[in-house]
mmCIF file of C-alpha atoms in Angstrom:
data_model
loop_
_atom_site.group_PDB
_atom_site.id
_atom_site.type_symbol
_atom_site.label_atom_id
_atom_site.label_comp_id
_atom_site.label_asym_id
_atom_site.label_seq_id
_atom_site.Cartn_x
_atom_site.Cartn_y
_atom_site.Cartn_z
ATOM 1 C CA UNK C 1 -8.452 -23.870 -15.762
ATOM 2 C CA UNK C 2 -9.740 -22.360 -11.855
ATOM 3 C CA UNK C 3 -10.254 -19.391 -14.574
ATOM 4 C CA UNK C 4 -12.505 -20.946 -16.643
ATOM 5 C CA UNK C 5 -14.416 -22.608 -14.173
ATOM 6 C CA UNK C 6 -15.333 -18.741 -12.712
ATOM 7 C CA UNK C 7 -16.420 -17.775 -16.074
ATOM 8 C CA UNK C 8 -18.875 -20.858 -17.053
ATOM 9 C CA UNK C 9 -20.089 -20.201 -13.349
ATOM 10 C CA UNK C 10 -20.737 -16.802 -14.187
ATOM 11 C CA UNK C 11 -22.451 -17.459 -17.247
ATOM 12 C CA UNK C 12 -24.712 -20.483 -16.398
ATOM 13 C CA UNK C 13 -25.833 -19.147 -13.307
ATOM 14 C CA UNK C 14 -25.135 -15.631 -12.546
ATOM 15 C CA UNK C 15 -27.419 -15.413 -9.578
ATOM 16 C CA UNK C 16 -25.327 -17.755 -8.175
ATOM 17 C CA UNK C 17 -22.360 -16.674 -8.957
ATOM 18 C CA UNK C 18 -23.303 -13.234 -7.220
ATOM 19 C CA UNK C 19 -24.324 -14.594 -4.115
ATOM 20 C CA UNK C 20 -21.398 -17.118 -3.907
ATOM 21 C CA UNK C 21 -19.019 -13.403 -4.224
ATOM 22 C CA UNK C 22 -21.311 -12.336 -1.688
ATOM 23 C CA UNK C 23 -20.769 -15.320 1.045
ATOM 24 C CA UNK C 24 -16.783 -14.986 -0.242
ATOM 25 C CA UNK C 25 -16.563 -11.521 0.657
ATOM 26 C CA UNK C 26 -18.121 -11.471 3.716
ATOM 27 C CA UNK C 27 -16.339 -14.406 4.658
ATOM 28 C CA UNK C 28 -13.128 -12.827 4.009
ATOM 29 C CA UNK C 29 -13.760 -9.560 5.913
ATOM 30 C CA UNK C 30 -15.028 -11.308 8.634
ATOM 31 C CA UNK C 31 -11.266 -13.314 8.541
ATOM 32 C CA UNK C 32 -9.487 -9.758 7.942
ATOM 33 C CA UNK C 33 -11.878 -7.973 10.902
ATOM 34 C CA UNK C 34 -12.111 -10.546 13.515
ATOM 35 C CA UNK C 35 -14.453 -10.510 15.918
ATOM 36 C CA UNK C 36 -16.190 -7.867 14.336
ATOM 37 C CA UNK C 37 -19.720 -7.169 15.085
ATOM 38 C CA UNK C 38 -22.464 -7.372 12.081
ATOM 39 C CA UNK C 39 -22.706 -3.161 12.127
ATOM 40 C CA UNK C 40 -19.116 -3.155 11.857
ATOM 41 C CA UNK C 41 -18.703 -5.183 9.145
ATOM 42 C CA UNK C 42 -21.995 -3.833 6.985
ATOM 43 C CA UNK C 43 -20.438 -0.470 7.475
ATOM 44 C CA UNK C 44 -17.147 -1.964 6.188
ATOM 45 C CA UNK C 45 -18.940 -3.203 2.988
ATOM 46 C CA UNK C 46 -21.532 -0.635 2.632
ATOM 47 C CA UNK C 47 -24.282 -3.673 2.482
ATOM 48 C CA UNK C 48 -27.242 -3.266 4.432
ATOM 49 C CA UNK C 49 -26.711 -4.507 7.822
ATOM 50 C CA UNK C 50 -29.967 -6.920 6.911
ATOM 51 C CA UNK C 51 -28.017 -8.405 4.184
ATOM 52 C CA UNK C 52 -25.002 -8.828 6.205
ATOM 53 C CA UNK C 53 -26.965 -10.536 9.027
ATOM 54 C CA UNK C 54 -28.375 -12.894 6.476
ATOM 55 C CA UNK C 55 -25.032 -13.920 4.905
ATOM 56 C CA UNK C 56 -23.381 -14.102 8.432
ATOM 57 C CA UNK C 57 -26.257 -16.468 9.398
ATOM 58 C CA UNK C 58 -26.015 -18.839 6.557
ATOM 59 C CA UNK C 59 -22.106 -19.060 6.995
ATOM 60 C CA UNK C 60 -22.526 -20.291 10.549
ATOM 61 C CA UNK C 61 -25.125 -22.613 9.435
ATOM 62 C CA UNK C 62 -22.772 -24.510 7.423
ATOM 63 C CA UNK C 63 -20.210 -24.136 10.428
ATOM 64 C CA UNK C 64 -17.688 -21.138 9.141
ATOM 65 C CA UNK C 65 -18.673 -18.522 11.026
ATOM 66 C CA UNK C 66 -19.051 -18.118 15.088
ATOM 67 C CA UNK C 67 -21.017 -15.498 17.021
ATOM 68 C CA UNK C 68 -20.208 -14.581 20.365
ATOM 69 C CA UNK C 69 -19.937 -11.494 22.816
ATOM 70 C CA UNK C 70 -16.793 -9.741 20.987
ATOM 71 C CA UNK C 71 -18.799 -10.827 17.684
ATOM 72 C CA UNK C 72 -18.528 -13.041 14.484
ATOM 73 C CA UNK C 73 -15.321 -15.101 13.764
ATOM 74 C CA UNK C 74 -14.063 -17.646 11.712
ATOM 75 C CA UNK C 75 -13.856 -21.142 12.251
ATOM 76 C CA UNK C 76 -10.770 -23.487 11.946
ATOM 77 C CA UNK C 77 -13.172 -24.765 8.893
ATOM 78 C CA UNK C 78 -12.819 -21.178 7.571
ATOM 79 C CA UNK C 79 -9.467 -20.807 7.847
ATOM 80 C CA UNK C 80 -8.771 -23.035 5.529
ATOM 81 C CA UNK C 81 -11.013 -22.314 2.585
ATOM 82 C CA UNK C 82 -10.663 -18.894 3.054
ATOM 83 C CA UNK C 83 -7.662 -18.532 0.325
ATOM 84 C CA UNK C 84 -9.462 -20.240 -1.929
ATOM 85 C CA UNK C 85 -12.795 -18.217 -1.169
ATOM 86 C CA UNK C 86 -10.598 -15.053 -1.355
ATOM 87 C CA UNK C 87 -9.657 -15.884 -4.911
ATOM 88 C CA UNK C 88 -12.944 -16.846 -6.369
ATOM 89 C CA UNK C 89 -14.620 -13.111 -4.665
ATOM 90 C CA UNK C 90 -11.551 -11.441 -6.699
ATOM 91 C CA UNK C 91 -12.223 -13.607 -9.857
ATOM 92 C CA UNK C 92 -15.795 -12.570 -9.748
ATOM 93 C CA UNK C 93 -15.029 -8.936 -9.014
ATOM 94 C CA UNK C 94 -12.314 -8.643 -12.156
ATOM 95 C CA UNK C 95 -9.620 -7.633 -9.599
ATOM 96 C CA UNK C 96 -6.986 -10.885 -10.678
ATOM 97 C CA UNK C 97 -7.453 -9.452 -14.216
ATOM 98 C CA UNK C 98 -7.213 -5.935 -13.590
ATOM 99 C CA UNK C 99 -4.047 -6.633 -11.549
ATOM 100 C CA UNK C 100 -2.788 -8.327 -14.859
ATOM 101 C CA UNK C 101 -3.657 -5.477 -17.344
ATOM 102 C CA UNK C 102 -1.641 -3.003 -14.646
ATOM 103 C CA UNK C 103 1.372 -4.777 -14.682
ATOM 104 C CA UNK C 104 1.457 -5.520 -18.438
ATOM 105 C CA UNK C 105 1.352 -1.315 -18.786
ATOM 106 C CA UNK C 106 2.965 -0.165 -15.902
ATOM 107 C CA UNK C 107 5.828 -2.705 -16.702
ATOM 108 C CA UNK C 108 5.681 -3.464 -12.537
ATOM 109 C CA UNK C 109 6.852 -7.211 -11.496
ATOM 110 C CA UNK C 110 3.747 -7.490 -8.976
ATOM 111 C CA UNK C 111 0.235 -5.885 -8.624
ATOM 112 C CA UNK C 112 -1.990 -6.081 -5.652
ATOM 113 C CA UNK C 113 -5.549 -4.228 -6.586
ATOM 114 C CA UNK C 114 -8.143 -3.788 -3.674
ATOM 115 C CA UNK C 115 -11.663 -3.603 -4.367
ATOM 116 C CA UNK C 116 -13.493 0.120 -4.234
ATOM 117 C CA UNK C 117 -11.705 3.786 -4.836
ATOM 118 C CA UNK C 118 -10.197 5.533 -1.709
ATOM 119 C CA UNK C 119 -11.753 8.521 -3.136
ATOM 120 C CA UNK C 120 -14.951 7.659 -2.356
ATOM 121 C CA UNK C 121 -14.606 5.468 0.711
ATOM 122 C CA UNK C 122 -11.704 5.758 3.307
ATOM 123 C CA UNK C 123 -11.915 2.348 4.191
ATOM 124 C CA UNK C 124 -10.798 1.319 1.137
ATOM 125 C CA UNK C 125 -6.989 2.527 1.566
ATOM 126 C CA UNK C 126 -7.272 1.153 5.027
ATOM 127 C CA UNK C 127 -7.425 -2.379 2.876
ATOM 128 C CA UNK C 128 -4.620 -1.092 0.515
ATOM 129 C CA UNK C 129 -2.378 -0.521 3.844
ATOM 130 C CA UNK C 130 -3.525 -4.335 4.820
ATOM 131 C CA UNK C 131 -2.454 -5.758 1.810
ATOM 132 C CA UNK C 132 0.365 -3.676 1.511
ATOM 133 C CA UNK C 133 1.536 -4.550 4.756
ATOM 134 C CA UNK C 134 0.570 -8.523 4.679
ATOM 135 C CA UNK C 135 2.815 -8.893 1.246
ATOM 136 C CA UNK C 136 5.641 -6.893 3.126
ATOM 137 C CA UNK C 137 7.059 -9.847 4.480
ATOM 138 C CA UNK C 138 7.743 -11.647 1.355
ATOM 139 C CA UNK C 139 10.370 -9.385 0.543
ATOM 140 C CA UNK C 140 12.249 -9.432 3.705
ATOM 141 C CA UNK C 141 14.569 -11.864 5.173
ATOM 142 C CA UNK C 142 17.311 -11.867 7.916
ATOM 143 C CA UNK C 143 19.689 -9.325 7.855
ATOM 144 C CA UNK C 144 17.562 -6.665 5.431
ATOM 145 C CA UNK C 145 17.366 -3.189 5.735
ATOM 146 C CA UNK C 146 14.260 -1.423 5.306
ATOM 147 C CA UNK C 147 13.830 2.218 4.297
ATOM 148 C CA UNK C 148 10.587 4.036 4.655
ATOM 149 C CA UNK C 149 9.568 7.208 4.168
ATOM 150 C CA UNK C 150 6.415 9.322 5.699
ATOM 151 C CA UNK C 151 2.622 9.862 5.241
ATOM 152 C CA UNK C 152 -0.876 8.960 5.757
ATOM 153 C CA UNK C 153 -0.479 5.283 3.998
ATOM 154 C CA UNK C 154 2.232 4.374 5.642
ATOM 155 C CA UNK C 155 1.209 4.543 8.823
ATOM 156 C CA UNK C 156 -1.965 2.389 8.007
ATOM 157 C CA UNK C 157 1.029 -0.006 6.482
ATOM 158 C CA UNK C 158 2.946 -0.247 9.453
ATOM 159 C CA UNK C 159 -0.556 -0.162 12.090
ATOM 160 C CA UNK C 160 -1.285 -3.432 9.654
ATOM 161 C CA UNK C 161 1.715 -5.548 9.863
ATOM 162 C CA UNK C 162 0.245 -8.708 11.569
ATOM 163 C CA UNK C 163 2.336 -9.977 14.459
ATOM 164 C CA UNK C 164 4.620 -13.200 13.897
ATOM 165 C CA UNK C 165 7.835 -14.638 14.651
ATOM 166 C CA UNK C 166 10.218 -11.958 14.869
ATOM 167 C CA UNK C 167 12.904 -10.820 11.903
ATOM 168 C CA UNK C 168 16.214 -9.402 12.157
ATOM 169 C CA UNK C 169 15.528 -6.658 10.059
ATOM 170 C CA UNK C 170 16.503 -3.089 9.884
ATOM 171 C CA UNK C 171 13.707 -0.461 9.353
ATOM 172 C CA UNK C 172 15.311 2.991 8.661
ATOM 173 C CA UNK C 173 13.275 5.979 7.890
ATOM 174 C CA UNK C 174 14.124 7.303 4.239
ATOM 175 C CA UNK C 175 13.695 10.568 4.557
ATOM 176 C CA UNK C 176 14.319 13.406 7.224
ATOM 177 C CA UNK C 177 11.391 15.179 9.571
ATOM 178 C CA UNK C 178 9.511 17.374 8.101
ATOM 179 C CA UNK C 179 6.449 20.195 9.564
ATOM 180 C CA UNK C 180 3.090 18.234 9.808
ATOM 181 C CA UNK C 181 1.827 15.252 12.642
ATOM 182 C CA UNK C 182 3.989 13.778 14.552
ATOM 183 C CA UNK C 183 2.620 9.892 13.794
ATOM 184 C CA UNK C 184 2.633 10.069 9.990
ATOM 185 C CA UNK C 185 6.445 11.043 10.097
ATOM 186 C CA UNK C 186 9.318 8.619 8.583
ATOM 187 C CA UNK C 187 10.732 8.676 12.038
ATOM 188 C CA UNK C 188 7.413 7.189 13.756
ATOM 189 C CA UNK C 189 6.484 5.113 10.915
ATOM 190 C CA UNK C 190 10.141 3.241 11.062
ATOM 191 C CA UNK C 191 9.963 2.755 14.680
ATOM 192 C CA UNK C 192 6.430 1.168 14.147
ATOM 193 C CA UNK C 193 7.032 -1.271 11.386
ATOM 194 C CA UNK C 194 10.126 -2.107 13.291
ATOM 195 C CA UNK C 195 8.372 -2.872 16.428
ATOM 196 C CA UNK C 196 5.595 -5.135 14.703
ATOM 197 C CA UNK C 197 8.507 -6.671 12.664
ATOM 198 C CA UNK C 198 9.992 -7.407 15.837
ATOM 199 C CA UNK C 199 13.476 -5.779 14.068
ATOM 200 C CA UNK C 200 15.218 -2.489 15.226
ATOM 201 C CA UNK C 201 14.960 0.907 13.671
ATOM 202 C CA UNK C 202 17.367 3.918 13.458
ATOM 203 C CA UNK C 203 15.928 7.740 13.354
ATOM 204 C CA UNK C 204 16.677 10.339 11.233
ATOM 205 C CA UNK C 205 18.030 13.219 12.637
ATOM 206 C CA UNK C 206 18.033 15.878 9.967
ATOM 207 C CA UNK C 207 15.465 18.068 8.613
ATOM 208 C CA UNK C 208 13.850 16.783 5.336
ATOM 209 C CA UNK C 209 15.209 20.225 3.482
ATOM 210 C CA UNK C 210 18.909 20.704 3.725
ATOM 211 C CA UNK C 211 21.065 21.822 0.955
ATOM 212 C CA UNK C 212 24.955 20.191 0.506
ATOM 213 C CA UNK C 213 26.941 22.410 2.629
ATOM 214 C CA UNK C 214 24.473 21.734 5.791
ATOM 215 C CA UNK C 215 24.398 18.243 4.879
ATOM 216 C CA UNK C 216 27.886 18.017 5.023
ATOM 217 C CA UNK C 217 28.518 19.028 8.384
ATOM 218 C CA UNK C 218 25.637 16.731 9.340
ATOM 219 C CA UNK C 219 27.764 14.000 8.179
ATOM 220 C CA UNK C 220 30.120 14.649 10.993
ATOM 221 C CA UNK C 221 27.994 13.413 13.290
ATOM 222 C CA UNK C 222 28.342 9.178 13.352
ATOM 223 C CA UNK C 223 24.321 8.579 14.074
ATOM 224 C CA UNK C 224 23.537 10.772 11.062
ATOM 225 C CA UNK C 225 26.397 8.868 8.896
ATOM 226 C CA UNK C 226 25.877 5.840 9.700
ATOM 227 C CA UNK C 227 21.839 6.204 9.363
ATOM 228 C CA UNK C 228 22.403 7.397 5.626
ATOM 229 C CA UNK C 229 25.025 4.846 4.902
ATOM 230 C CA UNK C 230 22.125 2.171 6.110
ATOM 231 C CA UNK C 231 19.980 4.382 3.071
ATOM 232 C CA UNK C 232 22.515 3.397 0.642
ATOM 233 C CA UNK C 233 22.032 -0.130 0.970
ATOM 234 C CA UNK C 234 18.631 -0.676 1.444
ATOM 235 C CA UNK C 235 17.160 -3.674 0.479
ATOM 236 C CA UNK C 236 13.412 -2.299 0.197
ATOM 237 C CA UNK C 237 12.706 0.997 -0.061
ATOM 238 C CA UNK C 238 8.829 0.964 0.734
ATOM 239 C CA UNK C 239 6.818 4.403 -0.287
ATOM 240 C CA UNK C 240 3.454 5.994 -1.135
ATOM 241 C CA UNK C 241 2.734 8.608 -3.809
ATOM 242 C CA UNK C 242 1.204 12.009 -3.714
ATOM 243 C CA UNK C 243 -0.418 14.295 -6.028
ATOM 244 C CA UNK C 244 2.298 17.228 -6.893
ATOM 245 C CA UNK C 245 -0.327 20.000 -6.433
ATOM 246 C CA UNK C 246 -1.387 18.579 -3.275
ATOM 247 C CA UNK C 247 2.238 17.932 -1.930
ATOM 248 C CA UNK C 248 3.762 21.406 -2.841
ATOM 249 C CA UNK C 249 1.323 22.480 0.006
ATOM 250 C CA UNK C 250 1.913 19.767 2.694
ATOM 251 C CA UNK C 251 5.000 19.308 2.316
ATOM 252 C CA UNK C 252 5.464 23.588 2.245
ATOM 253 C CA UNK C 253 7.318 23.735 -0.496
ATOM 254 C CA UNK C 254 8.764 27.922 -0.907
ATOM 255 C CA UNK C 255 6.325 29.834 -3.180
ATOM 256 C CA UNK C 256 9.242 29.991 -5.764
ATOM 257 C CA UNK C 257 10.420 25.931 -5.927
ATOM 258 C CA UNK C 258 6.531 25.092 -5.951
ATOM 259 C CA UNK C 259 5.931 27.167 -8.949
ATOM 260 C CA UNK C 260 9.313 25.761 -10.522
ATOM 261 C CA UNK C 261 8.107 22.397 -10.397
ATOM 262 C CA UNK C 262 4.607 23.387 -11.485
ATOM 263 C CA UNK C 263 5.847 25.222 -14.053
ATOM 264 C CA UNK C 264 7.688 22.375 -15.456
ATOM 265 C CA UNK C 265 4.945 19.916 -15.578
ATOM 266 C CA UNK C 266 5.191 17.781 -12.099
ATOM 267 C CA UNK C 267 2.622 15.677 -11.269
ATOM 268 C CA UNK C 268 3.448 13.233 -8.749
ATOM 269 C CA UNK C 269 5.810 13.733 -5.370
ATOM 270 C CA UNK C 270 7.465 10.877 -4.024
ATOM 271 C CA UNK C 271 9.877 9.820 -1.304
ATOM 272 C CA UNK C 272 11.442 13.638 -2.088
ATOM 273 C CA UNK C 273 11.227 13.541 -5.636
ATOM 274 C CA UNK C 274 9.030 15.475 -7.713
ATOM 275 C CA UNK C 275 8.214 13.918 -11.176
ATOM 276 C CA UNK C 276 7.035 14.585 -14.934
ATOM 277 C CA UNK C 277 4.085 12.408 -16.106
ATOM 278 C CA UNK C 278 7.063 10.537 -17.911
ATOM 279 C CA UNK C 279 9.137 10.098 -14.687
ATOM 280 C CA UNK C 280 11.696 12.154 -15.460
ATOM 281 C CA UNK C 281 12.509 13.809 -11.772
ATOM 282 C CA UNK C 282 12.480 17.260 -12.152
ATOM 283 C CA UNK C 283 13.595 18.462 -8.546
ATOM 284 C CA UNK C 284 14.524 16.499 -5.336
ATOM 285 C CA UNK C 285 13.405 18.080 -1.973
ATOM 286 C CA UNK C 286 15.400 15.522 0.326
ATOM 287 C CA UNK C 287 18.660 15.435 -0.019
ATOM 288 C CA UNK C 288 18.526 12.454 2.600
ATOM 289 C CA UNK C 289 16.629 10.382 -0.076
ATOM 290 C CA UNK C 290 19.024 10.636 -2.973
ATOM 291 C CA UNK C 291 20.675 7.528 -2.401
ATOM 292 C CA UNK C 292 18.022 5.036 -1.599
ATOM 293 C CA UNK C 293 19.170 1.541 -2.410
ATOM 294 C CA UNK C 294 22.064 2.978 -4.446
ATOM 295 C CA UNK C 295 23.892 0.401 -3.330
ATOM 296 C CA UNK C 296 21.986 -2.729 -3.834
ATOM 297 C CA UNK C 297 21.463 -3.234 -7.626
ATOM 298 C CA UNK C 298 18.228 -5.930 -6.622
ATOM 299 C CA UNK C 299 17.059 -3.133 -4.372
ATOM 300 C CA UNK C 300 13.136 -3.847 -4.144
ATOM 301 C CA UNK C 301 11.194 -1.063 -5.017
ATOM 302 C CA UNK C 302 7.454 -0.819 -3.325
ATOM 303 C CA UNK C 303 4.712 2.048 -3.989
ATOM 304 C CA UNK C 304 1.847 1.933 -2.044
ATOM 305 C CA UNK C 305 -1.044 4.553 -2.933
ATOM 306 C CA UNK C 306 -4.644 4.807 -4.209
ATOM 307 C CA UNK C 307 -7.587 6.908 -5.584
ATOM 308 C CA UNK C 308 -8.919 7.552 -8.610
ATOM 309 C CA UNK C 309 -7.427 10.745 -8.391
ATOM 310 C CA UNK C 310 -3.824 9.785 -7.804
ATOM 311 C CA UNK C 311 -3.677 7.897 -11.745
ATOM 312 C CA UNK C 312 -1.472 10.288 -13.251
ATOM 313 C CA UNK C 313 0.925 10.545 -10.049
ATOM 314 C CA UNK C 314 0.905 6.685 -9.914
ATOM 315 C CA UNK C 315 1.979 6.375 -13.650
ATOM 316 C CA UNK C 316 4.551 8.860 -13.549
ATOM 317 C CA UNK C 317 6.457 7.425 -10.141
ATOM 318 C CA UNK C 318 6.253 3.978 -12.148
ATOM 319 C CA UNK C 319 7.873 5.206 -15.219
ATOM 320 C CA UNK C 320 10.575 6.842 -13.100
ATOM 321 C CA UNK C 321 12.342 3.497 -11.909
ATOM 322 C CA UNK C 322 11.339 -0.357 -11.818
ATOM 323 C CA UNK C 323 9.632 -0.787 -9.002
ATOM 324 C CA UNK C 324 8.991 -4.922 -8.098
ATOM 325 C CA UNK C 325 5.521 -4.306 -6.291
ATOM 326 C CA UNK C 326 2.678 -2.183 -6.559
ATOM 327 C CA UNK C 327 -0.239 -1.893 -4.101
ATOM 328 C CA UNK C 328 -2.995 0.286 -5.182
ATOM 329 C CA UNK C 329 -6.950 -0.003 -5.579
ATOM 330 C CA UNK C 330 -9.568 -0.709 -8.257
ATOM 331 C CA UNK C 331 -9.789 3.372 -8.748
ATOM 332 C CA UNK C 332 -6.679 4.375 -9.329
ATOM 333 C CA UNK C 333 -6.276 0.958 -11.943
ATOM 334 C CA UNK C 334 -8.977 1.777 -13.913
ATOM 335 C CA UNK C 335 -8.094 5.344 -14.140
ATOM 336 C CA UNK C 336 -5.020 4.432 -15.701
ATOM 337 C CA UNK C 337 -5.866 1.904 -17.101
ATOM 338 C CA UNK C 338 -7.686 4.264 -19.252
ATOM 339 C CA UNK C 339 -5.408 7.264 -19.536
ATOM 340 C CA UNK C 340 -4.240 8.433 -22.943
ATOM 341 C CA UNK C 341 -1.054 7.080 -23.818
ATOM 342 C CA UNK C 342 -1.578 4.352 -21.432
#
């Protein structure tokens, strides 16, 4: 019904419509940004600052918006039409049925798609690592273990993990360290979702590349067993998804296993794993990450990752395992969305 109240809108008075998505999406930035100052927030929406100013200034006219020295806020008004407002902007925009269409094909229990492509506009994945981080919670409860691995989007996940009452959770990095910055490591990322989760965290102390024998007599060593017997039964595993051209080289893959993989047809890279485009996993860099969840046969499966450019990669990790959630952006759905065999 709320569905078909959006479309008649839409088609009675489409003027309307667009300038009620307008007020709704400023609204709701201004609730995600808080204070945030008018240049802020246009640059956050590419609008015109003008625009901006006019839509703030009608919203505190009908008293949802505040202004002071820090800049604009919402009011206790706001805050509670602001779900509602969030829903009709994403109506409007297409995103609730995109988000449908995704999981239909990518056979995933739960699709979040945010507005924009990360290709074009590096804000956007900062709102994938929002959302991403916001819906975490849902799938925790006391006594969970949490296994993470590295990278760019997970740190904006775990940087985005609003504060709250604080869960007796385990966050344990799911794969080993690696060459590259020191913050987008498993290690740091673990110890920072655990921190705003208000949990504890264990590290990994192993290199991501180890073959059996090495791993072995790591083993003997009771922080590194008991930190990959806490792998096995994860309750989460929570992970992005790269590009396998672009990950042979960052994660410095030898010449001869990155033209392997190539060779046989890898296009995606995650949490170790380096995949077909239909999932099959066609070499496994982390020996650390083999058992993820192996325990746990519910063992919730996230992916979090966007841009147009990261379709094929997306598809492929999906098709590897069920995964229950899937946080991506309006790029990277389309772009499936309209990929050949899709």
């Amino acid at each position: 019904m709320q569905d078909d109240y959006f479309a008649l809108i839409e088609r009675l008075a489409p003027d309307l419509a667009q300038e009620i998505e307008r007020r709704a999406l400023v609204l709701e930035r201004i609730g995600a940004l808080q204070p945030v100052g008018r240049r802020q927030l246009a640059a956050r929406l590419n609008l015109p600052e003008r625009e901006v100013r006019t839509v703030a200034g009608l919203l505190r006219d009908h008293g949802l918006v505040e202004l002071d020295a820090a800049g604009m806020s919402l009011t206790p008004q706001a805050e509670d039409i602001l779900p509602l407002a969030r829903l009709f902007s994403r109506d409007l925009r297409g995103l609730t049925k995109l988000e449908m269409q995704l999981a239909e094909r990518l056979r995933v229990e739960k699709v979040c798609v945010v507005a924009g492509d990360a290709d074009c506009d590096d804000h956007v994945l900062s709102e994938v690592g929002r959302n991403a981080a916001i819906r975490l919670r849902s799938f925790l409860q006391s006594g969970s273990t949490l296994a993470v691995t590295g990278g760019g989007t997970m740190r904006l996940v775990a940087q985005s993990i609003p504060h709250s009452a604080a869960m007796n959770v385990m966050v344990v990095p799911a794969r080993g360290g690696m060459s590259g910055a020191l913050e987008t490591q498993a290690n740091t990322v673990a110890s920072e979702m655990a921190k705003k989760l208000g949990g504890h965290h264990r590290l990994m102390h192993l290199p991501d590349y180890l073959d059996e024998q090495a791993l072995g007599e790591m083993r003997k060593l009771r922080e590194v067993e008991e930190t990959l017997a806490l792998l096995q039964r994860a309750d989460v595993v929570l992970h992005g998804i790269g590009r396998a051209d672009e990950m042979a080289q960052r994660r410095q893959l030898p010449a001869h296993v990155a033209e392997m993989v190539m060779r046989k047809g890898a296009v995606a890279e995650a949490y170790g794993g380096w995949f077909d485009p239909s999932g099959k996993l066609i070499y496994s860099a982390s020996i650390a990450a083999n058992d993820l969840g192996a325990l746990k046969s519910k063992c919730a499966w996230i992916a979090v990752a966007a841009g147009a450019r990261k379709a094929q990669a997306i598809a492929a990790v999906m098709r590897s395992r069920p995964h229950a959630m899937l946080v991506t952006d309006e790029g990277a759905a389309k772009a499936i969305l309209q990929m050949d065999g899709m």
